[in-house]
Coordinates of C-alpha atoms in Angstrom, one line a residue:
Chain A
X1 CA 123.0 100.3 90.3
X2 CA 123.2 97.7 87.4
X3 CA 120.6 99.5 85.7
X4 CA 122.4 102.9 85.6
X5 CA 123.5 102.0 82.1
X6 CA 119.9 100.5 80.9
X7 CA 118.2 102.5 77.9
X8 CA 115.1 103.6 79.7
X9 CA 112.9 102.3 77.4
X10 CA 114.1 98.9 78.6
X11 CA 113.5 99.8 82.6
X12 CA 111.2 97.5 84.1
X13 CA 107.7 99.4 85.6
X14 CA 109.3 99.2 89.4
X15 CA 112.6 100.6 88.0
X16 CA 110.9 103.5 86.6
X17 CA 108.7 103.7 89.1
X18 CA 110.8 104.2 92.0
X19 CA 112.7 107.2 89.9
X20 CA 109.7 108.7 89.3
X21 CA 109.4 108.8 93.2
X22 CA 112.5 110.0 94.0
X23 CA 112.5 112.4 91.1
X24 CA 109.2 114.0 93.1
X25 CA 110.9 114.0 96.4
X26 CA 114.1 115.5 95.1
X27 CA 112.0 118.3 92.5
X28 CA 109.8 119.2 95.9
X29 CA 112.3 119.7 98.4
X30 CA 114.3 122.3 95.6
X31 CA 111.0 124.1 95.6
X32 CA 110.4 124.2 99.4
X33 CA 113.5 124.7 100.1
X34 CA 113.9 128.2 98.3
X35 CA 116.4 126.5 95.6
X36 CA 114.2 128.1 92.8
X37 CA 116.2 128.4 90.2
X38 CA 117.8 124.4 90.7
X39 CA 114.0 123.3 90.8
X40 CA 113.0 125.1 87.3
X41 CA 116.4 123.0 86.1
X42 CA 114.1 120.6 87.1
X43 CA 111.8 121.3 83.9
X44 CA 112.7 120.9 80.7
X45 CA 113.8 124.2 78.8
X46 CA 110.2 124.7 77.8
X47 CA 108.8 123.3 80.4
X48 CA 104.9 124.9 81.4
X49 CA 103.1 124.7 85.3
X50 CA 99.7 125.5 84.7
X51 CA 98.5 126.0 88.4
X52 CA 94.7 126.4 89.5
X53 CA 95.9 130.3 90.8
X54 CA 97.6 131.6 87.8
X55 CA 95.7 133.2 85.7
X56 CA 97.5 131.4 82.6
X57 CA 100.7 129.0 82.6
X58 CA 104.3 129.5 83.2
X59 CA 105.9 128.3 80.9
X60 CA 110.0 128.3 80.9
X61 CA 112.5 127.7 83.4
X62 CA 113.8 131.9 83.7
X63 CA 109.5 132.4 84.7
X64 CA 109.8 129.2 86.9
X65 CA 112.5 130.8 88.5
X66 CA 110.8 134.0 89.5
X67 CA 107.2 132.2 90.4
X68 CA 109.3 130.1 92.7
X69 CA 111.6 132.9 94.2
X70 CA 108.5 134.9 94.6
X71 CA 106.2 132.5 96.4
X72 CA 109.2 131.5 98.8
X73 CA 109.4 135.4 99.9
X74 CA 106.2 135.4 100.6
X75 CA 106.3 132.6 103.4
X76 CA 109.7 134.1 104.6
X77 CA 108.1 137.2 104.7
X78 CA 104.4 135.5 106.5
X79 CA 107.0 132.7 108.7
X80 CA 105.8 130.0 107.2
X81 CA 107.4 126.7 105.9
X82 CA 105.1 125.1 103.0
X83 CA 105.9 121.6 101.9
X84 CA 104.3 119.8 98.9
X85 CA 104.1 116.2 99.0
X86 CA 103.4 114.3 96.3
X87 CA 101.8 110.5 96.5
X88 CA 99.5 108.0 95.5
X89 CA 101.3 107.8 92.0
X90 CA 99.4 106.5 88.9
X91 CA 102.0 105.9 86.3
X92 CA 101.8 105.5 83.1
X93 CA 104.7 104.7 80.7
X94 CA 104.2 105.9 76.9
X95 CA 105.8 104.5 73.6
X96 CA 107.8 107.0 73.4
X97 CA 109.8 106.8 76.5
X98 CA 108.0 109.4 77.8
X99 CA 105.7 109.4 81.0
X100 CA 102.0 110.1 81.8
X101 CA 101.8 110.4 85.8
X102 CA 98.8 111.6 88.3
X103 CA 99.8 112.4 92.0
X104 CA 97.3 113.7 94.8
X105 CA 99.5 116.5 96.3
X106 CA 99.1 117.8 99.5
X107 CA 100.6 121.3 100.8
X108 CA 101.1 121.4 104.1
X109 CA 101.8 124.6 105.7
X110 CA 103.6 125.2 109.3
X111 CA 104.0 128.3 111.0
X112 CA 106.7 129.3 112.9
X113 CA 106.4 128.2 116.4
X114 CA 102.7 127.3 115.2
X115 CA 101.1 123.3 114.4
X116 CA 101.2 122.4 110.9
X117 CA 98.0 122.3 108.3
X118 CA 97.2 121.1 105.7
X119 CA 96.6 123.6 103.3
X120 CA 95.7 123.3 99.6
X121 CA 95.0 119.4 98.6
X122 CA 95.3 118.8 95.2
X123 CA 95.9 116.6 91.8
X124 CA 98.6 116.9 89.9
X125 CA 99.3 115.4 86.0
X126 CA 102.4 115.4 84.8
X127 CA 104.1 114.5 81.2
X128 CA 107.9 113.9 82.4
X129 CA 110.4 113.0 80.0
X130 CA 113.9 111.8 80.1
X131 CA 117.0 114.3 79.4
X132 CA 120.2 112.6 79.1
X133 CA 119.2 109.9 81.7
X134 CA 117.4 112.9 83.9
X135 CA 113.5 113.0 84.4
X136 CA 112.3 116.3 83.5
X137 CA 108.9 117.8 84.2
X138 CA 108.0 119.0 80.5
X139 CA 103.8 119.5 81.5
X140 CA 102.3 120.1 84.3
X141 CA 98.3 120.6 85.2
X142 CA 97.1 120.8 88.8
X143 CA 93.8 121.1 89.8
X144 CA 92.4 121.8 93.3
X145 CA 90.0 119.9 95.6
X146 CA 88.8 123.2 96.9
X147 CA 87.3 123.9 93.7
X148 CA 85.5 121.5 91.4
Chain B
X1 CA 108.7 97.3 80.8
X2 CA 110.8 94.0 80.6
X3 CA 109.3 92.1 83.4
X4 CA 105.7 92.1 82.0
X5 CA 105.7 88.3 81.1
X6 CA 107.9 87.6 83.9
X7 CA 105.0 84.9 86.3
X8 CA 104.0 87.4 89.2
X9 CA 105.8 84.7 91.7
X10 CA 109.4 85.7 90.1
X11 CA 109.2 89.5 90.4
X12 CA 111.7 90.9 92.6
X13 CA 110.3 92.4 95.6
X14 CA 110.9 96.1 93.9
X15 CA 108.5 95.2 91.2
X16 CA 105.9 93.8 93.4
X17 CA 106.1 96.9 95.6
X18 CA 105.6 99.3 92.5
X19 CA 103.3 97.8 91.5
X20 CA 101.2 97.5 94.8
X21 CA 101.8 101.4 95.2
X22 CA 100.6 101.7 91.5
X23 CA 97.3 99.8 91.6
X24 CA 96.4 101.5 95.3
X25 CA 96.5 105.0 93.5
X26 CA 94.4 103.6 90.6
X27 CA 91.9 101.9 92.8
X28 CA 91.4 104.7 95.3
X29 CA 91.6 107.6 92.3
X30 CA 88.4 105.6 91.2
X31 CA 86.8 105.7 94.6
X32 CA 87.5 109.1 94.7
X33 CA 86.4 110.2 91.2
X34 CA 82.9 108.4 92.1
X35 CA 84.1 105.7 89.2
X36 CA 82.0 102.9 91.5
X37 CA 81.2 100.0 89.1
X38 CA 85.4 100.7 87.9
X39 CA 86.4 100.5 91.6
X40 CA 84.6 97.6 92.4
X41 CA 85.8 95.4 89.1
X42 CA 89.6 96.3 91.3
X43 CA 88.2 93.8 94.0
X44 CA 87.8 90.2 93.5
X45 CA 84.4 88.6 92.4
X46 CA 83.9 87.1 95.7
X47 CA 86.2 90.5 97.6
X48 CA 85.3 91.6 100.7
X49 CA 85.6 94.8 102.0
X50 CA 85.6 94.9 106.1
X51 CA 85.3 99.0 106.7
X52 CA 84.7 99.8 110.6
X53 CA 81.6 102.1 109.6
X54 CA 79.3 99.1 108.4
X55 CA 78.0 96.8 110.8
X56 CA 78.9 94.0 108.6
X57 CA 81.3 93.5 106.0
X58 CA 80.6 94.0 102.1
X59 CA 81.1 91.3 99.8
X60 CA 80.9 90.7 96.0
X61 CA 81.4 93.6 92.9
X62 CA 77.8 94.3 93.0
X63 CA 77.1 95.3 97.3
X64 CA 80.7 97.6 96.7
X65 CA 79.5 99.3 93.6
X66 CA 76.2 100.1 95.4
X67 CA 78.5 101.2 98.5
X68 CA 80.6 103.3 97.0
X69 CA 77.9 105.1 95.1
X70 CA 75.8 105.4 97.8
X71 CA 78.8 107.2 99.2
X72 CA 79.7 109.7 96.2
X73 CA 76.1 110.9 96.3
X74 CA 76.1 111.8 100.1
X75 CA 79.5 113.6 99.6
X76 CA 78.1 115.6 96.3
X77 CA 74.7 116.2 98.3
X78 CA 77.3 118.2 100.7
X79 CA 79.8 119.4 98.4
X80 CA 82.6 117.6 99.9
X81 CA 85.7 116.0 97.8
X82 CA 87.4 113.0 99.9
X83 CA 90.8 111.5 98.9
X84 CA 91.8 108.2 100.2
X85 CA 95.5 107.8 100.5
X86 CA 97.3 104.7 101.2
X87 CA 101.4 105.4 102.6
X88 CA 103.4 103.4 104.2
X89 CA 102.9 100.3 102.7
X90 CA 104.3 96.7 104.0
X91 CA 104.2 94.1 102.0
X92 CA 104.4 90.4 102.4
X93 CA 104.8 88.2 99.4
X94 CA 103.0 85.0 99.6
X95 CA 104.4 81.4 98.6
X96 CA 101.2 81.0 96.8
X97 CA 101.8 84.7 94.6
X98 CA 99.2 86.4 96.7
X99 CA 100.3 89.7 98.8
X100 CA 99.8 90.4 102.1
X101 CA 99.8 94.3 103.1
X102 CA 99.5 96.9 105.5
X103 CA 99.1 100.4 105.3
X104 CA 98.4 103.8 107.0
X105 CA 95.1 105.3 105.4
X106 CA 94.8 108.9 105.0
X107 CA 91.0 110.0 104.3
X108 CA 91.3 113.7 103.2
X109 CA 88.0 115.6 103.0
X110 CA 87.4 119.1 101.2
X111 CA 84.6 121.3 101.0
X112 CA 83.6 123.2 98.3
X113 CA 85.5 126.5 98.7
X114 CA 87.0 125.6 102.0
X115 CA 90.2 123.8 103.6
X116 CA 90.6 120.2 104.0
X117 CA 90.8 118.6 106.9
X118 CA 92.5 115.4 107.5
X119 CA 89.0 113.6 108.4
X120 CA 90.0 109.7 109.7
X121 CA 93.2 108.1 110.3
X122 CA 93.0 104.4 110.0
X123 CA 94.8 101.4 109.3
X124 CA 94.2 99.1 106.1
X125 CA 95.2 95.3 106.0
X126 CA 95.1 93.7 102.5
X127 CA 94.9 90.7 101.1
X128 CA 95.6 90.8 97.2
X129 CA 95.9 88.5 94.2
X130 CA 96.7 88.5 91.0
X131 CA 93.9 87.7 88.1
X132 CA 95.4 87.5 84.9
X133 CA 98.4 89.7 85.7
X134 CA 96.3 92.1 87.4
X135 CA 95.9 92.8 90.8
X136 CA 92.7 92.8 93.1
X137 CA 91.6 92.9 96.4
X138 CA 90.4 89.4 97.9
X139 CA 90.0 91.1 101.4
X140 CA 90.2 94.2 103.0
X141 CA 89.6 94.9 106.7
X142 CA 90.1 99.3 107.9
X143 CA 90.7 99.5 111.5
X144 CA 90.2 103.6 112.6
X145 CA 92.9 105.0 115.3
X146 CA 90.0 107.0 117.1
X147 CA 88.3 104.0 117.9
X148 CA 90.8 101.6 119.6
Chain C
X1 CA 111.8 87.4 95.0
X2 CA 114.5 86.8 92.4
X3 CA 117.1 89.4 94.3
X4 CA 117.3 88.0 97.7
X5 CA 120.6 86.4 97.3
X6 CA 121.7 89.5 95.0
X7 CA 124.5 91.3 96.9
X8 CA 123.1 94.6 98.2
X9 CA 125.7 96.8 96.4
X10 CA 124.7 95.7 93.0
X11 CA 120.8 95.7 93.4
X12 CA 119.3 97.9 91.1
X13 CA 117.9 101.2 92.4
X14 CA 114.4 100.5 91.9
X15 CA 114.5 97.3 94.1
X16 CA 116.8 99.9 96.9
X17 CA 114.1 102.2 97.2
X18 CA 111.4 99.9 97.8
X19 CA 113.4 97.6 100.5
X20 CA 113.7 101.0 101.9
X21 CA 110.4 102.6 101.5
X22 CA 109.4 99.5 103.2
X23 CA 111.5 99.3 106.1
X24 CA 110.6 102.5 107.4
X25 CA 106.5 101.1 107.1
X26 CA 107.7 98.1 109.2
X27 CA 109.6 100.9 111.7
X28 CA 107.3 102.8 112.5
X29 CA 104.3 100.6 113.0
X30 CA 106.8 99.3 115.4
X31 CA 107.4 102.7 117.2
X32 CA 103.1 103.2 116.9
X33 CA 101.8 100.2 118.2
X34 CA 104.4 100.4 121.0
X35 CA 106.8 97.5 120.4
X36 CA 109.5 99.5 121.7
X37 CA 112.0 96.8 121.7
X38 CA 111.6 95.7 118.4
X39 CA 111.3 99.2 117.0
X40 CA 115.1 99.7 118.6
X41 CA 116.4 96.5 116.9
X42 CA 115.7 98.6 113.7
X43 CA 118.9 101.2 114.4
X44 CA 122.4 99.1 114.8
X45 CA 123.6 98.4 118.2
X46 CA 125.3 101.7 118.4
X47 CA 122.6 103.6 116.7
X48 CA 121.8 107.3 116.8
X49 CA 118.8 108.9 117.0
X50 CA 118.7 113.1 117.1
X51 CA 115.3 114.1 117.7
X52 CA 114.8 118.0 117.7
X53 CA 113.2 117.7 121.4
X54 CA 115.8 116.0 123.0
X55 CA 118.5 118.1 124.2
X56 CA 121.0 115.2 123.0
X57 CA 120.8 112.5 120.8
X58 CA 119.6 109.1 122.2
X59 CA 122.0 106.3 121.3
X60 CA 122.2 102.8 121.2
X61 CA 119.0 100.4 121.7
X62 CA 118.4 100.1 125.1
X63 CA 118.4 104.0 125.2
X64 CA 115.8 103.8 122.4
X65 CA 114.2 101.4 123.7
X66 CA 113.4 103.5 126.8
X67 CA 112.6 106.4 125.1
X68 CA 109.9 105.1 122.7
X69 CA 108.2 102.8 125.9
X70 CA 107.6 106.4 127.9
X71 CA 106.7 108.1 125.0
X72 CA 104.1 105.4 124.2
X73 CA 103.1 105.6 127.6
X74 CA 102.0 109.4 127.7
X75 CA 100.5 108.8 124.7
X76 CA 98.2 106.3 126.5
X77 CA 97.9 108.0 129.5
X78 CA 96.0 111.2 127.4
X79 CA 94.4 108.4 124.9
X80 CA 96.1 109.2 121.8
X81 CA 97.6 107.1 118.9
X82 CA 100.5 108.8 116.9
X83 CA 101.6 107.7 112.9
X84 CA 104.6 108.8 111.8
X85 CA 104.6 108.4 108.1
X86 CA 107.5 109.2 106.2
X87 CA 107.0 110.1 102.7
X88 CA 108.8 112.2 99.8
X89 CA 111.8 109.5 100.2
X90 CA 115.1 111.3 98.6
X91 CA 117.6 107.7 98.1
X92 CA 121.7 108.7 97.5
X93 CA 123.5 105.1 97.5
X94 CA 126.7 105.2 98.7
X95 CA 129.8 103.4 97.3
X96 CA 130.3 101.4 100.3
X97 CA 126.5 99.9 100.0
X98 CA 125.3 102.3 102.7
X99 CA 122.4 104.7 102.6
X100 CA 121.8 108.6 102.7
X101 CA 118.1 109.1 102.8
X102 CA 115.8 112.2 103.6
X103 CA 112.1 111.6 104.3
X104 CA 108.9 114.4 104.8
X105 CA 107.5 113.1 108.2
X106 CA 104.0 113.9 108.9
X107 CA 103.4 112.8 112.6
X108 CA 99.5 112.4 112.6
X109 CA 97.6 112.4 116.4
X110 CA 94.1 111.1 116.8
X111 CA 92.4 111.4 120.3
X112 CA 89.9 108.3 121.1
X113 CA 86.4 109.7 119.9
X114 CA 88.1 112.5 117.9
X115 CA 89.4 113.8 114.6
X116 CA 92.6 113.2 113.4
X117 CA 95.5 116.1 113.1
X118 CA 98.9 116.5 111.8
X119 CA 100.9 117.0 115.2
X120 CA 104.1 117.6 113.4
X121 CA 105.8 118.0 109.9
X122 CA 109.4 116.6 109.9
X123 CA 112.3 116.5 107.9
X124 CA 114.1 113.2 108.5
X125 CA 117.5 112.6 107.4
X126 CA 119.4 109.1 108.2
X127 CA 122.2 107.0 107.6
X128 CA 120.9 103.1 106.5
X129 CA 123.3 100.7 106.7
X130 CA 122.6 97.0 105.7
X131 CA 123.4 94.4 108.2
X132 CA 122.8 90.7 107.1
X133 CA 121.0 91.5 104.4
X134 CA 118.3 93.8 106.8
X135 CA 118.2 97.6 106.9
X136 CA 119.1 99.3 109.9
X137 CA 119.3 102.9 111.1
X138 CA 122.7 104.0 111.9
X139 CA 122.0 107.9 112.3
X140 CA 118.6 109.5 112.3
X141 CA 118.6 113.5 112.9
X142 CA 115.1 115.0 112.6
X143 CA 114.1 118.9 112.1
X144 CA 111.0 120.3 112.6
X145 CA 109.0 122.9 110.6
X146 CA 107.9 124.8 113.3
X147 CA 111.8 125.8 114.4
X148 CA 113.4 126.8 111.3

C-alpha cells in the first residue's frame, strides 16, 4: 500500500480507479445487506440520490437512512434478496480532486427458494469526492432503461 | 494522474487494466447511446469487427458506423434499449505495447416499459492498440455461447 | 510492466486489485471451458473450496479437479455452457501479503439454440494467497441468494 500516504490528487488514473471499484462494491453490499444506516455514511453529510421512483431526491444521510431501512423491509417482508451491481465504469477525474463517474447498474433480484432476475437495469452518475482519504458519494442521478 | 506521459509499454499492469476497463465502458456507452460515428472513431482506421451475426466481418470506421446505426434504428423502431457489458476481462500485454484481451459479454435488452432480459451471452477477444496515447480496437472477433 | 519484480506486500492497491480482478477472469474461463485441471492449479495444493451444494467442502486439487470434470460433463450432456462472473470485487490486504476478497457471482446458463439466464447469484468470499508471485485460492466459501 505505498500509495496509502499519496495526496489523491497525485493518484495515478488506475490507482483511483481501482478505489472507485472497490468503493462501489463495498457502498452496495452495505445497501443490500440491510446496513442502512453504515451505507448513508457512505454519502457525504449532504449527500442527494435522486432515483427514477422518487418523486423528488433524498437528500441527507438521516433520509438515506430511512429510504434504505424501508426498501430492505420490504424484501424481508416479499423474501426477496436484491443486489445492485455496479460496472462498466466511465471515470472521469476533475481538477478539483473530485470525481465525475457513470456505471450501468444492474438489480438483480432472487427470491427465496426461487431463480434470480434481473430486475431494474439502469445508469447511474455519480459526483464522489474524497473525505479525509474516504470516497464519498456527494451526487447521485440514476436513470432507468425501462423508461426513456 | 501522474503516469499520463509515462510510454504506454512502462505502465504497470494495474494502469493498463484501468485503463482497458475505462475505454470498454466508453466505447460500448457510445454503442449504446446510438453515438455511431463516436463509436466507430474507438476502432482503428483499418479495425475489424468479427461479430457472429454477420456473415462476414466489418472493417474500416465507415462499414461500423453504418453497422451500428443500422442497428440503433431497428432497436428504436421496437422500443428496445440494449446495453453491452464487458466483465471479466483478461489481459495480455504485448512486447510490441499492444493488448491482447478476453472478455465475457453481457448484451442486456429493455423494452419500453418492460423488464430486461439478459438477451446473448458471448465471448469477446480483442486485440487493442494504442494511437497517440489512446486506445482502439485493431480487431474484434464475438463468439455467442448458444451457438457452440 | 514496471511492478513485476515489486515484492507483493508493497504493491500499491490499485495494481492488487487488478492482478486480482484478473485472476479470477483467467479462473473461471478455466472452470467454463472445462480445463478442469488447470482451473484446480488456481487454489494451493491444500486448497478449499465450500460450495453451498456440496454437503462438505471439496479440498485439495485432485478433489477439484474431479469435481469441476463431472460438473462440466452434465453440463454437456443437457448442452449448456455456464459463466461464472464475479464482479462487485470488495479487496482487504492483509499484513502478511495475503488476500480477503468478497465477489457478487452471477452464474449465467445458455442452452444451445436458446437465450441466456442468470442460473445463480452468489456471494463469494475467499482467502488469496500469493505463491511465486501468482495468485492462488486458499479458501473459497460461496452463499447463495436463493437460501438466505
Amino acid at each position: 500500500m505505498t500509495t496509502a500516504q499519496t495526496p489523491v490528487r497525485e493518484l495515478a488514473f488506475g490507482e483511483l480507479y481501482a478505489r472507485v471499484q472497490n468503493f462501489y462494491a463495498h457502498h452496495m453490499h452495505l445497501l443490500d445487506s440491510g446496513a442502512a444506516a453504515e451505507w448513508a455514511e457512505t454519502f457525504t453529510e449532504d449527500g442527494v440520490f435522486a432515483p427514477p421512483s422518487a418523486p423528488e431526491p433524498i437528500v441527507g444521510r438521516q433520509a438515506l437512512t430511512a429510504g434504505a431501512r424501508e426498501a430492505k423491509a420490504r424484501l424481508d417482508e416479499i423474501g426477496e434478496q436484491h443486489r445492485h451491481v455496479l460496472v462498466s465504469l466511465d471515470l472521469i477525474p476533475n481538477d478539483d480532486g473530485s470525481l465525475t463517474t457513470r456505471t450501468y447498474a444492474q438489480i438483480i433480484a432472487t427470491p427465496r427458494g426461487g431463480e434470480p432476475r434481473l430486475f431494474l437495469m439502469c445508469v447511474t452518475y455519480d459526483h464522489l469526492v474524497f473525505e479525509a482519504g474516504e470516497l464519498r458519494v456527494h451526487h447521485r442521478r440514476v436513470t432507468r432503461d425501462d423508461r426513456p
